[in-house]
Coordinates of C-alpha atoms and ligand atoms in Angstrom, one line a residue:
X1 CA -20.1 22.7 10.5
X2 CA -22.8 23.9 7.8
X3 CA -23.2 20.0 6.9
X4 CA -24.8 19.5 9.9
X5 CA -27.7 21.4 8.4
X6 CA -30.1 20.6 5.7
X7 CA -31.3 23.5 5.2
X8 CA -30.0 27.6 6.5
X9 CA -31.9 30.5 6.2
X10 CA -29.6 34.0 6.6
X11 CA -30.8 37.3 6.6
X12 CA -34.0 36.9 4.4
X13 CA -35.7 40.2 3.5
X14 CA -39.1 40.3 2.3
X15 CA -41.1 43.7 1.3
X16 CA -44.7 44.3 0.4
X17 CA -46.1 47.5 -0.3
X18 CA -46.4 49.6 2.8
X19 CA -44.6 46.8 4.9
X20 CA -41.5 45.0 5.5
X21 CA -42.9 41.4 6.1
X22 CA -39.7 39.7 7.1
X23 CA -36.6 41.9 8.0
X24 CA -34.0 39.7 8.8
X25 CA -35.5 35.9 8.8
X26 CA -33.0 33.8 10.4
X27 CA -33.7 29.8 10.5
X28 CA -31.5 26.5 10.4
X29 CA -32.9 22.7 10.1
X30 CA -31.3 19.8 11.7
X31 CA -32.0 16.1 10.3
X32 CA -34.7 14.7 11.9
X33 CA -35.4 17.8 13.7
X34 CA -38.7 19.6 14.6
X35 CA -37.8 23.3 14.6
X36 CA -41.1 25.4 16.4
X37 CA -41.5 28.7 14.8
X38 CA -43.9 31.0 16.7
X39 CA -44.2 34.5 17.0
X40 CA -47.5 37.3 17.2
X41 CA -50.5 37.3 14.3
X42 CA -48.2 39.0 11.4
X43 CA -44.6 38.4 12.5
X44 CA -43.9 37.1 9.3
X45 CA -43.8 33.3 9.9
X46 CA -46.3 32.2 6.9
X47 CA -44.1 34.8 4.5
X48 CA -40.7 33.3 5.9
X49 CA -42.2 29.6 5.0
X50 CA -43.8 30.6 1.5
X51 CA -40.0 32.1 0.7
X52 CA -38.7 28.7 1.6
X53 CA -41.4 26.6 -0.9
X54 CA -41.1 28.7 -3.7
X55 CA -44.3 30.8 -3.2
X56 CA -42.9 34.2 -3.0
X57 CA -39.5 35.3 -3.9
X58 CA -37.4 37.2 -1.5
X59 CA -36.0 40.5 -2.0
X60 CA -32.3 39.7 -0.1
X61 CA -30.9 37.2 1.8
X62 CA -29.4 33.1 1.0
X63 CA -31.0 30.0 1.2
X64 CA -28.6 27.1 1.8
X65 CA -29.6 23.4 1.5
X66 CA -26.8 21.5 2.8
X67 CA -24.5 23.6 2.8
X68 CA -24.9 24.9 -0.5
X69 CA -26.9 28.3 -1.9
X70 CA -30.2 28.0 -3.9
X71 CA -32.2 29.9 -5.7
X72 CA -35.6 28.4 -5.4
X73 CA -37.8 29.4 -8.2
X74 CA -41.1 28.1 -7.7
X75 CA -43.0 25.7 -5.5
X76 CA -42.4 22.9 -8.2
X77 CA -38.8 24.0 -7.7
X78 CA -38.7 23.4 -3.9
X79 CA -40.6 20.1 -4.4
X80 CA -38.0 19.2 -6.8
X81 CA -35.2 20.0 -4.1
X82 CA -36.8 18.3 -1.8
X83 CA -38.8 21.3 0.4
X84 CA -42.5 20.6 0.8
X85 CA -45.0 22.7 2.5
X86 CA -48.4 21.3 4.2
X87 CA -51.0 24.8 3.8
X88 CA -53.6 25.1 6.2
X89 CA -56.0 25.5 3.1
X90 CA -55.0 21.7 1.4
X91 CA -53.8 21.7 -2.2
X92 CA -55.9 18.3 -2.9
X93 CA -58.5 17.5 -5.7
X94 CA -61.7 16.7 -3.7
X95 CA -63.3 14.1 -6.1
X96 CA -60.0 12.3 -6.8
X97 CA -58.9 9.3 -4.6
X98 CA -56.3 9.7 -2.3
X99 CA -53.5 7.3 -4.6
X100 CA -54.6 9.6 -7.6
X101 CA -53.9 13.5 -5.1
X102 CA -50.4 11.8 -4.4
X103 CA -49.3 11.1 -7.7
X104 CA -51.1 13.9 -9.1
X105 CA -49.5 15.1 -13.1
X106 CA -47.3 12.3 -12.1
X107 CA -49.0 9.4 -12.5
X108 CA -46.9 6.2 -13.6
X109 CA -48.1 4.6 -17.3
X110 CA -48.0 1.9 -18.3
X111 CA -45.0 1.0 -20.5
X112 CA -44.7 4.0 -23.0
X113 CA -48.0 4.2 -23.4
X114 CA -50.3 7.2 -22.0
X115 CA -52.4 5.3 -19.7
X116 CA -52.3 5.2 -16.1
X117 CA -51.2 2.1 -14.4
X118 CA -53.2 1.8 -11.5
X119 CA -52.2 -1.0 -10.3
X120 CA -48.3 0.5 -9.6
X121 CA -50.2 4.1 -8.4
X122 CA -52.0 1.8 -5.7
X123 CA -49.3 0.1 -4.9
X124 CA -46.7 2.9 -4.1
X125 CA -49.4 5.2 -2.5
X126 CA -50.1 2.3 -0.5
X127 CA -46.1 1.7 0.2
X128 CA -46.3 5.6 1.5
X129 CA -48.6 5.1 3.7
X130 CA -47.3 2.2 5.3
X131 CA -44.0 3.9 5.4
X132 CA -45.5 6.4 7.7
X133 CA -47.9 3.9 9.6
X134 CA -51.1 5.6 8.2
X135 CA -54.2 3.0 7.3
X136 CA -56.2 4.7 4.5
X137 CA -58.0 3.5 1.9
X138 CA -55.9 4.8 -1.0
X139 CA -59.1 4.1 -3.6
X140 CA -60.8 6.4 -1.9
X141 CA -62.1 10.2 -2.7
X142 CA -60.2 12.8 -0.9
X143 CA -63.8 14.6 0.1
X144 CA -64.5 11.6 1.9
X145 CA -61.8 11.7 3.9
X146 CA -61.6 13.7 7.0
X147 CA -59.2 16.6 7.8
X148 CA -56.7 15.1 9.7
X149 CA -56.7 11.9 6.4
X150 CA -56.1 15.1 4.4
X151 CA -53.3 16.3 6.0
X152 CA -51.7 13.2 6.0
X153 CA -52.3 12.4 1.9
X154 CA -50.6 15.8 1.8
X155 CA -47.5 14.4 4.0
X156 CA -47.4 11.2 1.8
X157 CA -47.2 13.3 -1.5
X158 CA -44.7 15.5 0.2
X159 CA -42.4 11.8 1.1
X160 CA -43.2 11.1 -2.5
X161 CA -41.3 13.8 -3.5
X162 CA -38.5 12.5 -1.3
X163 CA -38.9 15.9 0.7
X164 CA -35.7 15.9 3.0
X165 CA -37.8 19.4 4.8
X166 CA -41.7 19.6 5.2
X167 CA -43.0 22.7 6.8
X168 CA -46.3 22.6 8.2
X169 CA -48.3 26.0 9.0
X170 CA -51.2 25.7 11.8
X171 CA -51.3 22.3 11.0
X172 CA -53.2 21.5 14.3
X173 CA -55.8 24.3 14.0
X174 CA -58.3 22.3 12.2
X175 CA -57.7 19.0 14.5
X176 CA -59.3 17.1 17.2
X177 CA -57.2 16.2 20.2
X178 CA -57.2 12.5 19.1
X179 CA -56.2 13.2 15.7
X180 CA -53.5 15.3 16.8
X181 CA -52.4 12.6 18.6
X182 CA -52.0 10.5 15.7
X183 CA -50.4 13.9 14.0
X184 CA -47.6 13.7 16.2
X185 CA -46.7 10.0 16.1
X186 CA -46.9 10.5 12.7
X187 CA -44.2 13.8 13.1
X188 CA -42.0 11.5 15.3
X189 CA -42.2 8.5 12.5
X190 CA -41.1 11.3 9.9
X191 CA -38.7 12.3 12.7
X192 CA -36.9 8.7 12.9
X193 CA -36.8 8.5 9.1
X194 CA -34.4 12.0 9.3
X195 CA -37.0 14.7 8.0
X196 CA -36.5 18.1 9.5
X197 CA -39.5 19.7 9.9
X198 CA -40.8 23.6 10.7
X199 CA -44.1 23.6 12.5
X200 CA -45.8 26.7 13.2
X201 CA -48.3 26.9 15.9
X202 CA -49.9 29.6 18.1
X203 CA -50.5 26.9 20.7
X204 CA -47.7 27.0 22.6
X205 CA -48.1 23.6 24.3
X206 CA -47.3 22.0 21.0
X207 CA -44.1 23.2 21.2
X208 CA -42.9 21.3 24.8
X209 CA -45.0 18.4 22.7
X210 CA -42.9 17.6 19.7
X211 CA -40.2 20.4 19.2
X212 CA -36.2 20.4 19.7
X213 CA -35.6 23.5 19.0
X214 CA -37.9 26.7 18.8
X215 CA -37.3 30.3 16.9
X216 CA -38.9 33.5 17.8
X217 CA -40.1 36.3 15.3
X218 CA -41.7 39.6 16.1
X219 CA -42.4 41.8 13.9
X220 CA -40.9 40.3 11.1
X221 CA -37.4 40.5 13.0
X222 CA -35.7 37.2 14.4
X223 CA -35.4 38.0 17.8
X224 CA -33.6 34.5 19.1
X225 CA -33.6 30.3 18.5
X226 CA -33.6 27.9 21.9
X227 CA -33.7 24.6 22.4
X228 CA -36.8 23.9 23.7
X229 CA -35.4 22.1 26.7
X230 CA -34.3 25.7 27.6
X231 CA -37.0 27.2 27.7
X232 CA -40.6 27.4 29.7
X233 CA -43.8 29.0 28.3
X234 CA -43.4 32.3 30.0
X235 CA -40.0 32.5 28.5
X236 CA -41.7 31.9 25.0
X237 CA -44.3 34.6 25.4
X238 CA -41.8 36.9 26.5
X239 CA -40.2 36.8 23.5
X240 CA -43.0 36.8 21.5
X241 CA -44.7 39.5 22.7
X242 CA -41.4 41.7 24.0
X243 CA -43.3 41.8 27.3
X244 CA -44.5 39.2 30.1
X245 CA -48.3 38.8 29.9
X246 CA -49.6 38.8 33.6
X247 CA -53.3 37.7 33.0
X248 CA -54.4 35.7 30.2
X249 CA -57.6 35.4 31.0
X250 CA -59.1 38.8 32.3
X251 CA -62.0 37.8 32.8
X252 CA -64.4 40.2 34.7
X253 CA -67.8 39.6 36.5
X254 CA -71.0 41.4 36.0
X255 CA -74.2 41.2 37.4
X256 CA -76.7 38.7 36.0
X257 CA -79.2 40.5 34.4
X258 CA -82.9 39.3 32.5
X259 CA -82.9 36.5 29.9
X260 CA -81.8 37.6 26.4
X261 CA -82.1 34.3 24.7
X262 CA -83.9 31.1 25.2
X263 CA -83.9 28.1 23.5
X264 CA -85.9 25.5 24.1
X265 CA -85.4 21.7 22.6
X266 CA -84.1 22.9 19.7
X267 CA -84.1 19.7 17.6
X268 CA -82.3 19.3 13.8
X269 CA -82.5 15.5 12.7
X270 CA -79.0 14.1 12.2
X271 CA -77.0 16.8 14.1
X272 CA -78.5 17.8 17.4
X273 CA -81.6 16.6 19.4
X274 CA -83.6 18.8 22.3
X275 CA -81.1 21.3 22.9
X276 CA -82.6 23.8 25.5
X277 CA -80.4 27.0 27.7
X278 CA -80.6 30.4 28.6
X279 CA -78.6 33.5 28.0
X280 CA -78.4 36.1 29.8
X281 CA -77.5 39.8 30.3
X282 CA -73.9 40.1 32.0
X283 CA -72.4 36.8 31.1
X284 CA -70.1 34.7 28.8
X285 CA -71.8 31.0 28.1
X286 CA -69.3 28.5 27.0
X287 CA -70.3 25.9 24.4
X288 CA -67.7 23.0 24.2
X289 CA -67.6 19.3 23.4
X290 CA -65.7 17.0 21.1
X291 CA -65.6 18.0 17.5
X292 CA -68.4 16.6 16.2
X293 CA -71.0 17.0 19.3
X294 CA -72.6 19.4 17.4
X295 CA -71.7 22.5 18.7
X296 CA -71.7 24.3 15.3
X297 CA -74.8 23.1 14.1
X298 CA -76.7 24.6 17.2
X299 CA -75.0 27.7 16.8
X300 CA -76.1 27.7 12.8
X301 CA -79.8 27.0 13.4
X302 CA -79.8 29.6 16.0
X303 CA -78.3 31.6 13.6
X304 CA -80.5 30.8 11.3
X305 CA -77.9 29.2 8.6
X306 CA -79.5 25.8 9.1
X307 CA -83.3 24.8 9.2
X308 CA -84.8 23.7 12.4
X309 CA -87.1 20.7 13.1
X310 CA -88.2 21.3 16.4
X311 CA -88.2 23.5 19.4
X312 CA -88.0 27.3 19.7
X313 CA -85.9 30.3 19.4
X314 CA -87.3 32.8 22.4
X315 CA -85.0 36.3 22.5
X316 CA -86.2 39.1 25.0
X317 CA -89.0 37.0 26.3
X318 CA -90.6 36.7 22.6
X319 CA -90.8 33.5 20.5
X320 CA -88.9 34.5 16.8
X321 CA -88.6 32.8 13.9
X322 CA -85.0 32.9 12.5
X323 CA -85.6 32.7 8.4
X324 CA -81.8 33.2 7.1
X325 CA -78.7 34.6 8.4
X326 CA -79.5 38.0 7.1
X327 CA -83.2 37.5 9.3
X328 CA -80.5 37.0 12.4
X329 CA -78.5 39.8 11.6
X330 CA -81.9 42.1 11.9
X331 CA -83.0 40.4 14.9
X332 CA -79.8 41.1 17.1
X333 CA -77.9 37.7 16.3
X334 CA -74.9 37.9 15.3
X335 CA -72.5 34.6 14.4
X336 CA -68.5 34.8 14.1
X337 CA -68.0 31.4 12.1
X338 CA -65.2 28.9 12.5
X339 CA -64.5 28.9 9.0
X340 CA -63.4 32.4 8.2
X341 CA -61.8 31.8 5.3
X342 CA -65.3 30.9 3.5
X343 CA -67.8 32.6 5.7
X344 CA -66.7 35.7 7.6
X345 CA -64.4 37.3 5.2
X346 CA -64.8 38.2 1.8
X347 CA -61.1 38.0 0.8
X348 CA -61.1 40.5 -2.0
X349 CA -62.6 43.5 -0.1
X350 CA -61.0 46.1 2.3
X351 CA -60.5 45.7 6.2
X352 CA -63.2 48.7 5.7
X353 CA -65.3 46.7 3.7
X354 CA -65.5 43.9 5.1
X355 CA -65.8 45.7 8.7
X356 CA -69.1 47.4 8.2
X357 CA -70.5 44.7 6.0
X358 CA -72.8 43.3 8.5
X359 CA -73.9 46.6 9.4
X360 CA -73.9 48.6 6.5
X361 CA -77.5 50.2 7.2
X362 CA -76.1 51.8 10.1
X363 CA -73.9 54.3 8.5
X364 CA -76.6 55.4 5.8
X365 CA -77.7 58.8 5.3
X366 CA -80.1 59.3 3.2
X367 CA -79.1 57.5 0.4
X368 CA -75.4 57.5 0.8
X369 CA -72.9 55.3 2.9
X370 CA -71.2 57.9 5.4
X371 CA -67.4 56.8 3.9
X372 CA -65.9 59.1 6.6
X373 CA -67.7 57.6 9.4
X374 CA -66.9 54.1 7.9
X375 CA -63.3 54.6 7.7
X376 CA -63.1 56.1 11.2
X377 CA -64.6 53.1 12.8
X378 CA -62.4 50.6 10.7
X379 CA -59.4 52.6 12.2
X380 CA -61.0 52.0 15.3
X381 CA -60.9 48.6 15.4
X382 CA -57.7 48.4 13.4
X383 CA -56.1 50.1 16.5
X384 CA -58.1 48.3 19.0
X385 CA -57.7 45.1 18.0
X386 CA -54.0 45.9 16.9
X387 CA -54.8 44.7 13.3
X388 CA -51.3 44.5 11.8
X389 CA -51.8 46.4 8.1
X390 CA -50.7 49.3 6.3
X391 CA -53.8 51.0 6.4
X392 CA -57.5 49.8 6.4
X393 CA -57.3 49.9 3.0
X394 CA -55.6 46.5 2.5
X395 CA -57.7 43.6 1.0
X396 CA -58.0 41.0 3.1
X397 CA -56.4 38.6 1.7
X398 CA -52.8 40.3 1.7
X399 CA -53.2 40.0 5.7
X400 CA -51.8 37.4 7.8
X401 CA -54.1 34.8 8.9
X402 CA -54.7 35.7 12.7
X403 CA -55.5 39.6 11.4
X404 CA -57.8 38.1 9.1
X405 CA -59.7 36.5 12.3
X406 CA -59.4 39.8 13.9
X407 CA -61.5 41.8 10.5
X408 CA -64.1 39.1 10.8
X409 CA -64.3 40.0 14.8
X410 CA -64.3 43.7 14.0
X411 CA -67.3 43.0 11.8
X412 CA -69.2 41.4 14.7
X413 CA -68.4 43.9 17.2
X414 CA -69.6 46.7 14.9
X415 CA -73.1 44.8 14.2
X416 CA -75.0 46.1 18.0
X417 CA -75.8 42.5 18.5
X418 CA -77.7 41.2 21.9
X419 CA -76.7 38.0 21.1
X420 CA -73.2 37.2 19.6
X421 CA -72.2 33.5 18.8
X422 CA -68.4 32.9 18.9
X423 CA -67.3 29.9 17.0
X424 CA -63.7 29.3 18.0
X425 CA -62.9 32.9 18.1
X426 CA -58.9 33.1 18.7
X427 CA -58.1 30.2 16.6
X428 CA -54.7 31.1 15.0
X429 CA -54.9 33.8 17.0
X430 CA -51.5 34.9 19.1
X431 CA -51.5 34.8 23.1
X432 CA -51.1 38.6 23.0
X433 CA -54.3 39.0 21.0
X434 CA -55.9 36.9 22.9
X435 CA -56.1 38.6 25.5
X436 CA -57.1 41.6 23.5
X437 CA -59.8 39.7 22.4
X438 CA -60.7 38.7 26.0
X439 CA -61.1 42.0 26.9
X440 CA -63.5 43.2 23.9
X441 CA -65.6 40.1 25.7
X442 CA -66.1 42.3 28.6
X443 CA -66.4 45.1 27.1
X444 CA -69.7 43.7 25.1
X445 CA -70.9 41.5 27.7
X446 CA -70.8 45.0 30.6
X447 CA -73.0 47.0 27.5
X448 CA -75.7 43.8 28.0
X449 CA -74.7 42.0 25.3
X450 CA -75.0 37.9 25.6
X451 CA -72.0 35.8 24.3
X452 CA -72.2 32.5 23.9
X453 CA -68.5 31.0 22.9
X454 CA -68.2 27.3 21.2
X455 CA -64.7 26.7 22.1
X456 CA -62.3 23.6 22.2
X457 CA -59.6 25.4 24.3
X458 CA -60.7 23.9 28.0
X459 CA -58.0 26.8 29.3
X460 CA -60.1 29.5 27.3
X461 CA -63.7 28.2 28.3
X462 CA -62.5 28.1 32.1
X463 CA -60.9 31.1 32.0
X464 CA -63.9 33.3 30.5
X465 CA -66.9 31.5 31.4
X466 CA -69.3 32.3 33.5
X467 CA -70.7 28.8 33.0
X468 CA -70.1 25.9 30.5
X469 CA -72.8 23.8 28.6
X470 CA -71.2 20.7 27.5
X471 CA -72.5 18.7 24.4
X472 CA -72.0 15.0 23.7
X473 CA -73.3 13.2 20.3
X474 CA -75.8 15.9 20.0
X475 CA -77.2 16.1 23.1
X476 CA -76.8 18.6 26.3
X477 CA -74.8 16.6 28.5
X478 CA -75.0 19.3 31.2
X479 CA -73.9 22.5 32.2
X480 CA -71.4 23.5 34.9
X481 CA -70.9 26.6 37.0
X482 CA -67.7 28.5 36.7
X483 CA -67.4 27.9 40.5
X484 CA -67.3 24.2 39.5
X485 CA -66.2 23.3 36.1
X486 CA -62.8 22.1 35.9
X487 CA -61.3 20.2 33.0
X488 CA -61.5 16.9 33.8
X489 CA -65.0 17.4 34.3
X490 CA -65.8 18.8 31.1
X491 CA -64.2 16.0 29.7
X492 CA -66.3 13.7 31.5
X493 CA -69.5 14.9 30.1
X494 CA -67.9 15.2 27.1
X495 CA -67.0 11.8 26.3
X496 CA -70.6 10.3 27.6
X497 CA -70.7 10.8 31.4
X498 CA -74.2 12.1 33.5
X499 CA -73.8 15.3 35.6
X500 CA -75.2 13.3 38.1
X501 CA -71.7 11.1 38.2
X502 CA -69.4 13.4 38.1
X503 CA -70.6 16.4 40.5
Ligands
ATP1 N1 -49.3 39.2 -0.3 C1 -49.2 40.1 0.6 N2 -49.4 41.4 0.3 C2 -49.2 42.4 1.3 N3 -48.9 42.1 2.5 C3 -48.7 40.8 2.9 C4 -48.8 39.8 2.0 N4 -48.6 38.6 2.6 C5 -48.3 38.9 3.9 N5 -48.4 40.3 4.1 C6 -48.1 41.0 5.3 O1 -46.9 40.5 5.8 C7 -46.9 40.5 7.3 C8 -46.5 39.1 7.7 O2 -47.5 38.2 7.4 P1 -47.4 36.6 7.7 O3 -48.6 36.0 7.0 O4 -46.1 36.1 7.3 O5 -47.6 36.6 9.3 P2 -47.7 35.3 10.2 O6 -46.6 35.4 11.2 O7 -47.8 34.1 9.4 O8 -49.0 35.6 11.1 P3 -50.2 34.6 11.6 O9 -49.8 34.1 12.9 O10 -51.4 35.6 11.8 O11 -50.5 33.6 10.5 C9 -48.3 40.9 7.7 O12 -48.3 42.2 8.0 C10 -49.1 40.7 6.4 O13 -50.2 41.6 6.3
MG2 MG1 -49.4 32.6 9.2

């Protein structure tokens, strides 16, 4: 009966100090199978999957491929038994093409001889691709290549290892809705070829998309595997969260108060042209669009990140001049990146640290950082925003990656901003702390702070939106009421269509 499976995973422990990661990880891989695994920010999924690649050893527990126990030593290891593991953060040599990242320290020479032939390299990577029905330019250099080409050079270096199991983590954070589509065809190619896959998402959806069978962790326990055919999305979060969640969105309304900010035909050549809206007191502003509208770049010239060309900044009725970040920061503007991992989080510091680093000047006296007071409000938001950690002490880095989302949000809260710009704020981010999240949302916007939330979850915008400014190649396509904005509307503007059509 073990034949059936390519790969069994039985009571895996895995400690770190001051927490038990993974208590009893439980998973087994069928042949062409796509196995879901989901569970809350911190369950113990990435930890579970680094086991499995040879990133981390385990402390107890068997790994069986086929039937048979392994010890896996090292990622090269796992490669070499055929386990490879797509990372969110891509393994890939930016300046190399995309034949050279596939064959990387194993490039094929020619004869005996240490040069590369480059004629075979080209020729297999170009075999790979065709093999999983991907048209790339293999000549060219991986930093030219856009996130979703990335992900798939990674998959064709994992099938030139002859991986029998690839395990993808978030692989669909980072992607547009077309190029997940191709994502998936791609999974189901890899599917028909007999690859058993793990695929970890926090959008649940995904799941019902491409998955067979699904397991749940919580808390670093394995609470229970289903075939997804069995299963509905309420029975999912159930599990997940060891609770039903009755409102996902909870939003609440406030009264409209006076204009905070203003901007008018804010222009940046090459990304964004006469942008002009309002924000005001009491409400939630939703920025969405395709990837690529420019949504981001508005919020970084607002934020002063990115020079303007033209057009103004006005907050509380005055014109400003936003010189730098730091210049925004002083002003009331505050900016919660989509790219936390480089921008909102310095990985090496403290949940403390990196907490009140936006905000330092606050908790000065005299000369001295107040540490008590500093530690108290880190605890704060550690409880708040039920940061999973030891203590607040943990570096950053040692956190899972939706808690690390959740440091760079406690930074922002703790900033007294009047203006807050959320870039994607719960991406990676589990439905339970969502809805945490949600509710700090209200909590800011009823003390008269403005939020303005860039967001490419249509379910998210509509739920929490007072009103939606849609963006298409750069320009305002229009803006919808709450009372009025539904998603196939938003779409509409969104791909090129006049307010006037559609409403
Ligand atoms: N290197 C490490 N040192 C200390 N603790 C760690 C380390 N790696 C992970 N942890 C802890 O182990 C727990 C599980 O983390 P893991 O990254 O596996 O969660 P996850 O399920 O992938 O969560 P997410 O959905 O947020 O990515 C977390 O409490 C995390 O802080
Ligand atoms: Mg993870």
């Amino acid at each position: 009966m073990s034949e059936e499976y390519v790969l069994q995973m039985q009571d895996i422990v895995k400690r770190f100090p001051g927490v038990v990661a993974v208590k009893n990880g439980q998973l087994t891989l069928k042949p062409g199978e796509v196995h879901c695994l989901v569970g809350e920010n911190g369950a113990g999924k990435s930890t579970l999957m680094k086991i499995l690649s040879g990133a981390q050893p385990m402390d107890s527990g068997a790994i069986l491929l086929s039937g048979k126990p392994v010890t896996i030593h090292s990622p090269h290891h796992a490669q070499q038994l055929g386990i490879s593991m797509i990372y969110q953060e891509f393994n890939l040599s930016p300046y190399l093409s995309v034949a050279e990242n596939i064959y990387l320290g194993r490039e094929p020479r020619l004869g005996k001889s240490p040069f590369i032939n480059w004629s075979k390299m080209y020729n297999d990577a170009r075999d790979i691709l065709k093999r999983i029905r991907v048209n790339l330019d293999v000549r060219k250099p991986v930093n030219e290549c856009s996130v979703a080409q990335q992900q798939m050079v990674e998959i064709a270096k994992a099938l030139s290892f002859n991986s029998r199991i690839i395990v993808m983590d978030e692989p669909s954070a980072t992607l547009t809705d077309h190029e997940l589509d191709a994502l998936f065809e791609l999974i189901a190619e890899l599917k028909r070829q007999g690859i058993g896959m793990i695929y970890i998402s926090h959008r649940l959806e995904e799941i019902f998309a491409i998955g067979d069978r699904v397991t749940v962790m919580r808390d670093g326990e394995y609470i229970d595997t289903k075939p997804v055919s069995d299963v509905n999305r309420e029975d999912i979060i159930r599990m997940m969260v060891g609770r039903a969640l009755t409102h996902e969105f909870p939003k609440e309304h406030f009264d409209l108060g006076e204009e905070r900010l203003r901007v008018e035909e804010l222009t940046r050549k090459g990304a964004f042209q006469d942008v002009s809206f309002s924000l005001h007191r009491g409400e939630i502003v939703g920025l969405t669009g395709l990837v690529g509208a420019g949504r981001t770049e508005v919020a970084r010239a607002i934020f002063g990140a990115d020079r303007i060309d033209g057009g103004q900044i006005v907050l509380d009725g005055k014109p400003v001049t936003v010189r730098s970040p730091q210049d925004a920061i002083r002003q009331g503007i505050g900016l919660l990146t989509e790219d936390r991992k480089n921008q909102g989080l310095i990985l090496g510091m403290t949940i403390r640290e990196n907490t009140t680093l936006a905000n330092l000047r606050s908790l000065v006296r005299i000369l001295f950082v107040d540490r008590s007071r500093e530690r108290k409000i880190a605890s704060e938001f550690v409880r708040e925003l039920q940061i999973k950690t030891p203590g607040i002490e943990q570096t950053a880095q040692n956190l899972s990656g939706g808690n690390q989302q959740k440091v760079v949000l406690a930074k922002w809260l703790f900033t007294e901003s009047k203006v807050l710009i959320f870039d994607e704020p719960t991406r990676g981010i589990d439905v339970g702390a969502k809805v945490e999240i949600y509710r700090l949302m209200n909590d800011l916007v009823r003390k008269g702070v403005c939020i303005l939330m860039i967001s490419s979850e249509l379910p998210e915008v509509l739920g929490m939106c007072d009103r939606i400014l849609v963006m298409h190649e750069g320009h305002l396509a229009g803006s919808l009421d709450r009372k009025d904005a539904t998603q196939e509307r938003i779409m509409k503007l969104a791909t090129g269509d006049t307010l006037a059509s559609i409403v």
